[in-house]
Amino acid sequence: MTEPRPEPQPELAPSPTAARSPARPIALGFTVSMAASIGLGVVYALGGQVQLEGLLLFFALGGIAVGFIVWGGKLLPQGPYVQERHPLSSGEEEQEEATEVFEEGAESLERRRLLIRLLTGAFVALGAALVFPVRSLGERPGGSLFRTAWRRGSRVVDEHDKPVRPDDLAVGSVVTVFPAGNTDAADSQTLLIRLGPGQYRPRRGREGWAVGDVVAFSKVCTHAGCPVGLYEPDTHQLFCPCHQSVFNVVDGCEPRSGPATRPLPQLPLTVDADGYLVARSDYTEPIGPGFWNRDR
Amino acid sequence: MIRRTFAFFDERLGVSRFVRSSLDKVFPDHYAFLLGEVALYCFVVLILTGIFLTFFFSASSTEVVYRGDYHPLVGATVSDAYRSTLDLSFSVRAGLVMRQVHHWAALVFIASIVAHLCRVFFSGAFRKPRELNWIVGVTMLILAIFNGFSGYSLPDDLLSGTGLRIAFSIAQSVPVVGTWMAFLVFGGEFPSHRIIGRLFVTHTLIVPALLVGLISVHLAMVWHQKHTQFPGDGHTEDTVEGPKLWPTYAMKSLGLFFAVAAVLCLLGGLFQINPVWLYGPYHASQVSSPAQPDWYMGWLEGALRLFPPWEVRAFGFELPNPFFPAVLLAGLTFMGLYLWPFLEAWATGDRSEHHLLARPRDHPVRSALGAATLSFYVVLFFAASNDLLAKWLKVRVTIITGIFQVAVFVVPAVVGLVTHRLLRALARSGAPRFSEMPLRALRVRRPA
């Protein structure tokens, strides 16, 4: 009598998938991570290199990530386990009791009407007093949005503080200028533009504001305050690179397209005894973007 | 050893019961639930890289002559903030990779918050009892956007300085208090020497502290209310199913942290971001063209570019143009987000508790409104590149802008209607997923 050979148990049979046990990628991940971290040390010691650092950090962190994710997903109990949700509300009875306890306490406070009123007054006053330091955060706006550093007789200078004569500009050219001694005054930045002969059409009341064909307009966009940085001599148009407002220089920098609603303010010009360009006055209106009381 | 540690804490704090129930806590598994975790892990990477950067960054507008390792700018007059940014990029070993990982982490942080918000919206997870956590989440989105912008402004380069100039103009456009507000925040008229220092404290201390607090509240509420889960597989409103926190979920989640950190490091190492040395230092009279902000500001920038040249002037007062596309739009956007759970409950009359999520098809009106709103902001985002599109397509920028001004209304309407139609058809067809829906389900059924 021969006993039948017992069938091998399924879990003991050498299966073709055993070679792809989840432990392998996990071990590989951790090994790659270690190697990359050592690599990082070497790169750092040699002076550092940004692309290599990024790549090695990727492998150092990513190796651990692969290890953890495969470990968590393949070797640990997945369940799913089921848990009861508990009611979030404590129930009407508890709500009622909490309200009552609060109201009882409040009633004993409310009997002292005068004290409560005084307390309210004290808190309001303290709150107001605590607002005062906020005032220290900045200077009073006052008239600072209504005026710039330009004055009657301010010499027109370029960014290196060099005075400018009308003939220093070629036809169709543009230069950013400031009032002398104020080349860092952001609100005073002005575009000096030389148009072709006879192209300029002064607006009414501004006939004497140009010197020959040289005109000056605020460089601060009336939309959101960016410098109106691009000039196209063929079309006499100024472009704001931020939101694409376009201003036409020959008719007083009226906005042509884009979101700007107002023309760039014009700076009245003349020349002094030495032939240098000077301002006749400050701008006659606030420069730059609008604000609540601009027209006041 | 472990037994003794547990005993030590339990005898002093009585925490064993809490620890046991926490370790046993069940978390539903779904890839869409990972978006919030991705945001959390980006935040961790932001904190770690950010701490490193603070050791080298100097939040000062004091002008210095640059004498560092970046040769093209040697001899230029720059602010100390800009100088220190260049130094930490070029002269501090591992500084550049830290800075670029930080910037990429910020971009992915806000992207994953927005994606998480979309998941929560379209699956109805904001419904009772989770409205409070929706409010906390929206607040964190606002803080994240603000902190992104403030951090982006710190290096005091030409691009970010122009962004600050626009921010000043937007603050100035607020009715009645705008001018005062702008002057108090900036410490005077633009460009104030105080703003970089103030942004630094806000960026590295105030907002991160608020975020840490709100993240804790956010997670505590998820913990207490237990996570939602999708219907099907026998899931019910009264139970929650999935692996336990210890050790399975903890290990997977830690794995996700390392994966997020790994990808951010790869981005930071291989893909250049915000090369401020190419933009140059900020000078108020200079500007770069083209100029695009970081992606999460694109919708506001696009709105500023699209809004027509309108302003309101009455009784001697003015509502300037930027007020409408910037202040009003942002106000309405976040107000709408805050109020949505309550508006929807009011409109549908549904005031019951929901722990099972909805699929978008189950609520076609909500899904259509969501998709339309999302497409509105996507159009605005692309409108912020109208100058680049004009350049690439060789078309006048006014034409591109005109097209966007129409598209910003037409696209959301079309997207909304199409979404509604598709989802209704999908729901009727009973197909398990969109790709399996038979085409005939789209046919309009006429009432008999």
XYZ file of C-alpha atoms in Angstrom:
744
model
C 0.000 0.000 0.000
C 1.467 3.295 -0.946
C 0.393 6.549 0.453
C -0.337 9.242 -2.073
C 2.185 11.939 -2.024
C 0.669 14.820 -0.247
C -0.033 17.776 -2.501
C 2.294 20.597 -1.650
C 0.531 23.312 0.375
C -0.218 26.287 -1.862
C 1.626 28.779 0.322
C 4.726 26.572 0.412
C 4.876 26.048 -3.342
C 7.614 28.043 -4.969
C 5.498 30.542 -6.880
C 6.747 32.583 -9.805
C 5.726 35.772 -7.951
C 7.950 35.093 -4.959
C 10.793 36.858 -6.671
C 8.611 39.974 -6.771
C 7.927 40.080 -3.067
C 7.055 43.613 -1.864
C 10.104 43.548 0.385
C 12.299 44.001 -2.683
C 11.202 47.452 -3.866
C 11.121 48.596 -0.248
C 14.708 47.470 0.317
C 15.707 49.001 -3.007
C 14.041 52.291 -2.067
C 15.846 52.541 1.258
C 19.169 51.556 -0.360
C 18.816 54.138 -3.123
C 17.966 56.720 -0.474
C 21.101 55.925 1.526
C 23.291 56.093 -1.568
C 21.766 59.419 -2.614
C 22.297 60.894 0.851
C 25.954 59.901 0.735
C 26.095 61.466 -2.733
C 24.623 64.654 -1.308
C 27.409 64.803 1.248
C 29.995 64.445 -1.493
C 28.389 67.134 -3.689
C 28.151 69.489 -0.729
C 31.782 68.912 0.236
C 32.880 69.633 -3.326
C 31.206 73.045 -3.263
C 27.596 72.263 -4.143
C 25.792 72.172 -7.467
C 22.114 73.008 -7.633
C 20.911 70.469 -10.226
C 22.804 67.600 -8.593
C 21.543 68.626 -5.165
C 17.962 68.623 -6.430
C 18.357 65.274 -8.137
C 20.046 63.607 -5.163
C 17.494 65.045 -2.734
C 14.824 63.609 -5.010
C 16.331 60.137 -4.743
C 17.136 60.448 -1.031
C 13.563 61.457 -0.147
C 11.881 59.524 -2.947
C 13.563 56.244 -1.950
C 12.089 56.524 1.526
C 8.743 57.499 -0.013
C 8.668 54.377 -2.197
C 9.672 52.219 0.766
C 6.973 53.629 3.042
C 4.216 53.588 0.454
C 4.881 50.012 -0.683
C 5.332 48.855 2.903
C 2.124 50.548 3.997
C 0.199 49.307 0.969
C 1.441 45.713 0.671
C 2.793 44.464 3.952
C 0.466 46.024 6.504
C -3.152 45.121 7.327
C -5.471 46.991 4.977
C -8.787 46.112 6.557
C -11.065 47.701 5.675
C -11.995 48.105 9.298
C -15.387 49.512 10.102
C -15.993 52.064 12.843
C -19.257 53.524 14.031
C -19.790 57.231 13.694
C -20.952 58.813 16.909
C -23.666 61.426 16.875
C -22.020 64.880 16.861
C -24.813 66.637 18.661
C -25.067 66.173 22.453
C -28.837 66.275 22.124
C -31.520 68.856 22.843
C -31.482 68.223 26.558
C -27.790 69.063 26.883
C -28.229 72.143 24.661
C -31.096 73.277 26.869
C -29.063 72.803 30.039
C -26.013 74.591 28.665
C -28.190 77.523 27.651
C -29.777 77.605 31.096
C -26.478 77.531 32.934
C -25.216 80.381 30.792
C -28.367 82.428 31.230
C -28.378 81.946 34.997
C -24.869 83.301 35.189
C -25.705 86.154 32.846
C -28.748 87.101 34.933
C -26.670 87.498 38.067
C -24.369 89.774 36.087
C -27.208 91.765 34.530
C -28.481 92.878 37.908
C -25.509 95.243 38.017
C -26.674 97.394 35.105
C -24.482 100.364 35.935
C -21.361 98.272 36.337
C -22.047 96.492 33.044
C -22.415 99.830 31.274
C -19.223 101.149 32.794
C -17.434 97.945 31.820
C -18.635 98.346 28.234
C -17.443 101.936 28.284
C -14.058 100.901 29.627
C -13.634 98.269 26.921
C -14.646 100.668 24.143
C -12.232 103.295 25.448
C -9.435 100.757 25.786
C -10.125 99.490 22.276
C -9.936 103.024 20.920
C -6.706 103.657 22.840
C -5.180 100.498 21.394
C -5.912 101.758 17.879
C -3.655 104.791 18.378
C -0.396 102.881 17.807
C -1.772 101.918 14.383
C -1.529 105.600 13.533
C 2.248 105.340 14.056
C 2.539 102.887 11.178
C 2.718 105.534 8.493
C 2.880 109.207 7.762
C -0.277 111.213 7.245
C -1.098 111.111 3.524
C -1.934 114.826 3.660
C -1.154 116.368 0.322
C 1.565 113.954 -0.680
C -0.523 112.377 -3.445
C -1.360 115.846 -4.782
C 2.185 117.070 -5.332
C 5.562 115.821 -6.509
C 9.124 117.105 -6.076
C 8.826 119.348 -9.141
C 8.853 123.098 -8.370
C 8.838 126.236 -10.425
C 12.370 126.420 -11.842
C 13.365 122.825 -11.009
C 16.065 121.838 -13.443
C 15.309 118.783 -15.571
C 18.011 116.124 -15.008
C 18.463 112.551 -16.171
C 18.922 109.613 -13.788
C 22.617 110.530 -13.313
C 21.651 114.036 -12.176
C 22.886 115.550 -15.490
C 20.896 118.590 -16.709
C 19.252 118.321 -20.121
C 19.061 120.803 -23.023
C 16.286 120.521 -25.618
C 18.835 119.672 -28.323
C 20.255 116.735 -26.318
C 17.310 114.678 -27.552
C 17.128 113.344 -31.104
C 13.733 113.455 -32.797
C 11.658 110.453 -31.695
C 13.757 109.779 -28.629
C 12.658 109.622 -25.020
C 14.508 109.966 -21.731
C 13.368 109.511 -18.113
C 14.017 112.695 -16.124
C 13.669 113.962 -12.569
C 13.795 117.320 -10.794
C 17.457 118.138 -9.948
C 18.493 116.615 -6.598
C 15.485 114.281 -6.527
C 16.472 111.428 -8.837
C 15.032 108.949 -6.321
C 11.622 110.623 -6.097
C 9.357 107.891 -7.520
C 6.376 110.202 -7.969
C 8.423 112.749 -9.943
C 9.627 110.407 -12.716
C 8.846 112.083 -15.992
C 9.153 111.175 -19.651
C 10.868 113.785 -21.826
C 9.960 113.172 -25.443
C 11.081 114.968 -28.597
C 8.429 114.793 -31.294
C 8.884 115.564 -34.993
C 8.519 119.226 -36.046
C 4.926 120.405 -35.869
C 3.519 117.079 -34.669
C 2.597 118.244 -31.196
C -0.987 119.445 -30.787
C -1.117 121.240 -27.419
C -4.355 121.059 -25.524
C -6.137 124.307 -24.813
C -4.404 126.282 -22.085
C -1.161 124.339 -22.495
C 0.217 126.190 -25.494
C 3.398 127.328 -23.726
C 4.136 124.034 -21.957
C 6.433 122.547 -24.613
C 9.898 123.778 -25.518
C 10.045 123.495 -29.279
C 9.036 119.901 -29.955
C 10.081 118.678 -26.517
C 7.240 117.681 -24.169
C 7.173 116.137 -20.720
C 4.577 113.768 -19.230
C 4.390 111.873 -15.938
C 5.826 108.369 -16.281
C 3.476 106.947 -13.634
C 0.527 105.172 -15.262
C -2.839 106.629 -14.263
C -4.251 103.095 -14.041
C -2.205 101.158 -11.461
C 0.981 103.185 -11.138
C 3.467 101.196 -13.232
C 6.145 103.128 -15.125
C 4.875 103.708 -18.660
C 8.057 102.231 -20.035
C 7.648 101.654 -23.790
C 7.600 104.364 -26.481
C 6.903 103.761 -30.134
C 8.164 106.821 -32.112
C 6.327 105.953 -35.356
C 2.889 106.084 -33.768
C 3.863 108.483 -30.933
C 2.339 106.043 -28.470
C 3.377 105.176 -24.938
C 2.650 101.642 -23.714
C 2.331 100.521 -20.110
C 3.762 96.988 -19.899
C 1.726 96.032 -16.830
C -1.859 96.244 -18.102
C -1.398 97.421 -21.709
C -2.748 100.942 -21.425
C -1.769 103.035 -24.470
C -1.351 106.820 -24.445
C -1.044 109.050 -27.498
C 1.684 111.636 -26.933
C 0.762 114.097 -29.706
C -2.686 114.812 -28.294
C -1.646 115.249 -24.660
C -1.243 111.567 -23.716
C -4.948 110.750 -23.894
C -5.530 107.033 -23.210
C -6.159 105.179 -26.467
C -6.784 101.646 -25.251
C -6.378 99.525 -22.142
C -7.822 100.127 -18.687
C -6.418 103.645 -18.016
C -9.155 106.251 -17.686
C -7.148 109.488 -17.562
C -4.354 111.041 -19.641
C -0.830 111.144 -18.252
C -0.430 114.557 -16.566
C 1.774 117.014 -18.474
C 4.692 118.874 -16.892
C 4.931 122.505 -18.083
C 8.446 123.189 -19.424
C 10.611 126.160 -20.284
C 14.361 126.870 -20.535
C 16.480 128.831 -18.088
C 19.127 131.438 -18.883
C 21.773 128.733 -19.519
C 19.567 126.948 -22.044
C 18.717 124.005 -19.772
C 15.187 122.650 -19.472
C 13.365 123.637 -16.268
C 9.827 123.102 -14.976
C 7.433 126.030 -15.004
C 5.690 124.555 -11.958
C 4.739 121.243 -10.381
C 2.162 119.093 -12.187
C -1.181 120.867 -12.197
C -3.079 117.701 -11.168
C -2.273 114.618 -9.038
C -0.121 112.124 -10.941
C -0.620 108.365 -10.966
C -3.621 106.179 -10.166
C -6.878 107.524 -8.781
C -8.001 107.734 -5.174
C -11.138 108.682 -3.313
C -10.611 112.429 -2.866
C -8.470 113.034 -5.958
C -10.803 115.683 -7.346
C -11.072 117.613 -4.094
C 10.597 50.425 27.538
C 7.507 51.374 25.543
C 5.305 50.070 28.335
C 7.187 52.267 30.808
C 6.869 55.331 28.558
C 3.121 54.797 28.202
C 2.849 54.355 31.948
C 4.839 57.549 32.592
C 2.517 59.692 30.532
C -0.669 57.896 31.558
C 0.021 58.328 35.277
C 0.469 62.074 34.741
C -2.020 62.863 31.943
C -4.293 59.848 31.666
C -3.832 59.657 27.933
C -3.964 55.907 27.348
C -7.604 55.766 26.353
C -7.097 58.589 23.842
C -3.909 57.040 22.462
C -5.607 53.675 22.033
C -8.603 55.056 20.199
C -6.338 57.264 18.075
C -4.105 54.406 16.984
C -7.196 52.407 16.116
C -8.807 55.283 14.223
C -10.010 54.338 10.757
C -9.284 56.558 7.747
C -11.129 56.093 4.447
C -8.778 55.585 1.515
C -9.275 57.502 -1.741
C -6.713 59.265 -3.898
C -8.804 62.438 -3.921
C -8.517 62.622 -0.122
C -4.749 63.069 -0.433
C -4.920 66.614 -1.872
C -5.281 68.221 1.539
C -2.382 66.116 2.810
C -0.257 67.268 -0.121
C -0.984 70.867 0.929
C -0.043 70.064 4.521
C 3.256 68.482 3.477
C 4.078 71.418 1.186
C 3.585 73.597 4.250
C 6.072 71.475 6.214
C 8.628 71.820 3.392
C 7.941 75.593 3.297
C 8.648 75.902 7.021
C 11.878 73.854 6.832
C 13.324 75.620 3.770
C 11.987 78.972 4.966
C 13.831 78.732 8.286
C 17.060 78.143 6.376
C 16.442 81.202 4.183
C 15.763 83.519 7.143
C 19.309 82.904 8.387
C 20.691 84.627 5.295
C 18.037 87.060 4.120
C 18.306 90.695 5.171
C 14.941 92.493 5.138
C 16.362 95.944 4.531
C 15.849 98.583 1.860
C 19.179 100.228 2.663
C 21.048 100.832 -0.573
C 24.378 99.040 -0.994
C 26.783 98.528 -3.870
C 26.665 94.906 -5.012
C 30.056 93.140 -4.803
C 28.974 89.495 -4.818
C 29.572 86.469 -7.015
C 27.101 87.351 -9.776
C 29.377 89.287 -12.096
C 26.894 91.094 -14.390
C 25.550 93.088 -11.429
C 28.841 93.910 -9.663
C 28.941 97.638 -8.978
C 25.167 98.116 -9.242
C 23.335 99.983 -6.493
C 20.817 97.576 -4.984
C 18.864 97.199 -1.757
C 20.327 95.020 0.960
C 17.326 92.692 0.560
C 18.243 92.146 -3.085
C 21.949 91.753 -2.277
C 21.244 89.134 0.379
C 18.943 87.235 -2.002
C 21.740 87.071 -4.569
C 24.276 86.099 -1.923
C 22.153 83.288 -0.543
C 21.633 82.062 -4.104
C 25.233 82.238 -5.296
C 27.527 82.283 -2.281
C 25.756 80.106 0.293
C 26.302 76.408 -0.335
C 22.923 74.692 -0.939
C 21.321 78.143 -0.718
C 19.976 78.198 -4.255
C 18.385 74.777 -4.028
C 16.737 75.768 -0.731
C 15.413 79.002 -2.244
C 14.073 77.309 -5.367
C 12.506 74.430 -3.416
C 10.860 77.072 -1.191
C 9.403 78.899 -4.194
C 8.192 75.713 -5.894
C 6.705 74.497 -2.610
C 4.731 77.743 -2.368
C 3.378 77.320 -5.900
C 2.390 73.684 -5.277
C 1.036 74.560 -1.790
C -1.555 76.951 -3.184
C -2.278 74.673 -6.157
C -3.006 71.732 -3.872
C -5.206 73.904 -1.635
C -7.235 74.940 -4.680
C -7.451 71.329 -5.890
C -8.510 70.247 -2.390
C -11.146 72.994 -2.342
C -12.483 71.736 -5.687
C -12.632 68.151 -4.378
C -14.512 69.266 -1.288
C -16.861 71.404 -3.371
C -17.734 68.926 -6.111
C -18.172 66.036 -3.673
C -20.354 68.074 -1.326
C -18.061 67.548 1.662
C -18.743 71.116 2.851
C -22.340 70.288 3.785
C -23.570 70.025 7.358
C -21.845 69.255 9.719
C -18.618 70.424 7.999
C -19.411 74.082 7.165
C -17.066 75.333 9.907
C -14.143 73.436 8.454
C -14.955 74.859 5.018
C -14.682 78.352 6.546
C -11.338 77.502 8.138
C -10.161 76.135 4.787
C -11.159 79.242 2.820
C -9.378 81.393 5.412
C -6.213 79.331 4.923
C -6.491 79.756 1.148
C -6.598 83.550 1.574
C -3.641 83.457 3.977
C -1.683 81.185 1.630
C -2.217 83.518 -1.337
C -1.261 86.512 0.789
C 1.855 84.802 2.069
C 2.816 83.737 -1.410
C 2.615 87.318 -2.597
C 4.473 88.742 0.406
C 7.288 86.201 0.040
C 7.545 86.836 -3.677
C 7.903 90.562 -2.919
C 10.752 90.200 -0.415
C 13.770 90.001 -2.816
C 13.015 93.584 -3.954
C 13.658 92.767 -7.626
C 12.233 94.660 -10.570
C 9.350 92.231 -11.167
C 8.140 91.975 -7.567
C 8.667 95.704 -6.941
C 6.296 96.428 -9.805
C 3.831 94.035 -8.153
C 4.082 96.020 -4.908
C 3.505 99.258 -6.847
C 0.275 97.768 -8.236
C -0.682 96.539 -4.740
C -0.242 100.107 -3.419
C -2.481 101.452 -6.207
C -5.120 98.823 -5.415
C -5.063 99.696 -1.700
C -5.288 103.373 -2.661
C -8.411 102.663 -4.732
C -10.521 101.629 -1.719
C -13.246 104.232 -1.081
C -12.869 106.704 1.817
C -10.068 104.941 3.720
C -7.933 103.758 0.760
C -5.233 106.426 0.895
C -4.806 106.142 4.652
C -4.784 102.364 4.426
C -2.083 102.344 1.759
C 0.051 104.808 3.734
C -0.306 102.885 7.011
C 0.450 99.493 5.473
C 3.413 100.714 3.450
C 4.599 103.178 6.084
C 4.287 106.173 3.764
C 4.027 107.020 0.107
C 5.243 104.377 -2.350
C 8.069 103.256 -2.473
C 8.537 103.280 1.265
C 11.738 101.994 2.850
C 9.627 100.289 5.519
C 7.628 97.835 3.440
C 10.245 95.078 2.970
C 10.804 94.782 6.728
C 7.066 94.679 7.383
C 6.445 92.069 4.717
C 9.247 89.973 6.199
C 7.698 89.867 9.676
C 4.290 89.143 8.189
C 5.651 86.477 5.864
C 7.864 84.632 8.322
C 6.045 85.096 11.623
C 2.460 86.341 11.622
C 0.912 84.420 8.726
C 2.781 81.136 9.364
C 1.670 81.277 13.019
C -1.932 81.831 11.918
C -1.623 78.964 9.448
C -0.228 76.594 12.079
C -3.163 77.459 14.334
C -5.747 77.033 11.598
C -4.192 73.785 10.317
C -4.466 72.409 13.859
C -8.122 73.421 14.055
C -8.758 72.007 10.565
C -7.245 68.620 11.444
C -8.845 68.526 14.891
C -12.255 68.990 13.294
C -11.589 66.233 10.736
C -10.467 64.030 13.611
C -13.504 64.745 15.732
C -16.135 64.600 12.982
C -14.415 61.637 11.223
C -13.669 61.745 7.519
C -16.362 61.600 4.858
C -16.352 58.819 2.280
C -17.783 58.098 -1.134
C -20.975 56.039 -1.409
C -20.917 52.467 -2.736
C -19.209 49.300 -1.457
C -21.825 49.147 1.244
C -20.724 52.414 2.837
C -23.332 53.968 5.074
C -23.941 57.297 6.774
C -23.333 55.707 10.180
C -19.945 54.053 9.659
C -16.485 54.839 8.386
C -14.333 52.206 6.643
C -10.658 51.954 5.832
C -7.253 51.029 7.226
C -6.322 51.982 10.769
C -4.069 54.889 11.616
C -1.483 52.636 13.239
C 0.513 51.444 11.457
C -0.954 51.324 7.933
C -2.335 54.818 7.380
C 0.546 56.481 9.251
C 3.101 54.730 7.072
C 1.324 55.539 3.812
C 0.891 59.146 4.839
C 4.544 59.479 5.849
C 5.368 57.987 2.471
C 3.289 60.726 0.866
C 5.216 63.358 2.823
C 8.515 62.016 1.509
C 7.080 61.788 -2.007
C 5.903 65.425 -1.917
C 9.248 66.573 -0.535
C 11.091 64.528 -3.184
C 9.121 66.049 -6.074
C 9.546 69.579 -4.678
C 13.301 69.031 -4.426
C 13.411 67.760 -7.986
C 11.549 70.881 -9.165
C 13.755 73.139 -7.062
C 16.928 71.513 -8.306
C 16.211 71.165 -12.009
C 13.714 73.897 -12.857
C 14.828 77.483 -12.366
C 12.232 79.631 -10.643
C 12.129 83.401 -10.054
C 15.703 84.196 -11.242
C 15.732 87.661 -9.649
C 19.246 88.366 -10.938
C 17.851 88.397 -14.482
C 15.101 90.860 -13.552
C 17.536 93.227 -11.844
C 17.067 95.310 -8.702
C 13.901 97.373 -8.257
C 13.979 100.998 -9.323
C 10.677 102.855 -9.315
C 11.164 104.306 -12.797
C 12.063 100.998 -14.451
C 9.848 98.127 -15.495
C 10.255 94.811 -17.239
C 8.150 93.592 -20.130
C 6.463 91.182 -20.363
C 5.499 91.023 -16.673
C 3.538 88.103 -15.207
C 3.033 87.401 -11.490
C 3.118 83.972 -9.798
C 0.247 81.769 -10.974
C -2.047 82.300 -7.986
C -2.192 86.073 -8.637
C -3.009 85.517 -12.328
C -6.779 85.869 -11.922
C -6.433 89.308 -10.280
C -3.850 90.471 -12.807
C -6.080 89.213 -15.650
C -9.081 91.050 -14.217
C -7.054 94.293 -14.046
C -6.120 93.857 -17.715
C -9.661 93.039 -18.898
C -11.704 95.563 -16.977
C -12.709 98.384 -19.364
C -11.505 101.969 -18.757
C -14.360 102.789 -16.416
C -14.335 104.647 -13.155
C -16.996 106.382 -11.102
C -16.728 110.084 -10.272
C -19.572 111.698 -8.385
C -20.018 114.490 -5.816
C -16.330 115.290 -6.063
C -15.298 111.763 -5.098
C -13.814 109.018 -7.186
C -14.023 105.217 -7.354
C -10.876 104.475 -9.328
C -10.716 101.808 -12.000
C -8.644 99.169 -10.079
C -11.246 99.107 -7.302
C -13.651 97.060 -9.421
C -11.432 94.301 -10.872
C -9.192 93.977 -7.792
C -10.920 94.954 -4.533
C -14.512 94.213 -5.508
C -13.755 90.996 -7.411
C -11.530 89.595 -4.644
C -14.108 90.581 -2.015
C -16.947 88.903 -3.894
C -14.822 85.825 -4.636
C -13.982 85.079 -1.030
C -17.362 86.191 0.307
C -18.989 83.778 -2.146
C -16.704 80.974 -1.008
C -17.388 81.639 2.674
C -21.133 81.765 2.230
C -21.574 78.893 -0.249
C -22.457 76.100 2.248
C -25.138 78.304 3.787
C -26.437 79.603 0.447
C -26.762 76.058 -0.852
C -28.539 74.828 2.280
C -30.901 77.779 1.975
C -31.542 77.224 -1.747
C -32.089 73.455 -1.516
C -33.678 73.356 1.930
C -31.301 70.488 2.772
C -30.343 70.868 6.423
C -29.577 67.229 7.217
C -26.210 65.776 8.174
C -24.105 64.249 5.390
C -21.211 61.892 5.928
C -21.438 60.149 2.576
C -20.098 62.258 -0.264
C -22.016 63.001 -3.402
C -20.764 62.386 -6.913
C -20.854 65.472 -9.137
C -23.686 63.951 -11.212
C -25.897 63.679 -8.132
C -26.015 67.470 -7.917
C -25.812 68.730 -11.517
C -26.749 72.320 -10.635
C -24.058 72.657 -7.990
C -21.498 70.971 -10.250
C -22.436 73.174 -13.219
C -22.200 76.352 -11.125
C -18.846 75.195 -9.771
C -17.471 74.383 -13.199
C -18.700 77.698 -14.626
C -17.143 79.661 -11.757
C -13.888 77.784 -12.094
C -13.765 78.467 -15.840
C -14.328 82.187 -15.152
C -11.133 82.304 -13.091
C -9.272 80.174 -15.634
C -10.135 82.697 -18.372
C -8.963 85.543 -16.119
C -5.749 83.616 -15.463
C -4.983 83.343 -19.180
C -5.964 86.977 -19.721
C -3.015 87.902 -17.488
C -0.818 86.741 -20.383
C -2.561 88.791 -23.090
C 0.758 90.486 -23.937
C 2.539 87.133 -24.353
C -0.309 85.703 -26.434
C -0.249 88.789 -28.668
C 3.475 88.330 -29.156
C 3.286 84.594 -29.924
C 0.247 84.872 -32.201
C 1.481 88.135 -33.786
C -1.886 89.785 -33.172
C -2.489 93.235 -31.676
C -2.905 93.040 -27.905
C -6.164 95.022 -28.066
C -7.678 92.232 -30.169
C -6.557 89.573 -27.691
C -7.959 91.641 -24.829
C -11.242 92.086 -26.701
C -11.561 88.340 -27.224
C -10.928 87.739 -23.513
C -13.485 90.396 -22.545
C -16.111 88.369 -24.390
C -14.742 84.956 -23.371
C -14.829 85.782 -19.669
C -18.642 85.768 -19.875
C -19.233 83.296 -22.714
C -16.904 80.519 -21.569
C -18.448 80.155 -18.064
C -21.961 80.142 -19.548
C -21.038 77.433 -22.061
C -19.068 75.398 -19.511
C -21.956 75.606 -17.049
C -24.593 74.526 -19.571
C -22.474 71.731 -21.051
C -21.553 70.424 -17.584
C -25.186 70.409 -16.537
C -26.285 68.584 -19.675
C -23.517 65.987 -19.478
C -24.063 65.266 -15.806
C -27.816 64.910 -16.236
C -27.223 62.456 -19.078
C -24.631 60.610 -17.013
C -26.970 60.307 -14.053
C -29.801 59.013 -16.280
C -27.576 56.497 -18.066
C -26.510 54.948 -14.795
C -23.008 54.380 -16.198
C -20.464 53.919 -13.404
C -18.070 56.419 -14.909
C -18.059 59.126 -17.545
C -16.019 57.202 -20.107
C -18.534 54.355 -20.009
C -21.560 56.498 -20.723
C -23.268 55.482 -24.006
C -23.548 58.357 -26.481
C -27.291 57.950 -26.835
C -27.679 59.073 -23.240
C -26.983 62.579 -24.512
C -30.101 62.650 -26.657
C -32.697 65.091 -25.445
C -35.794 63.397 -24.169
C -38.850 65.311 -25.217
C -41.756 65.190 -22.847
C -44.487 62.995 -24.340
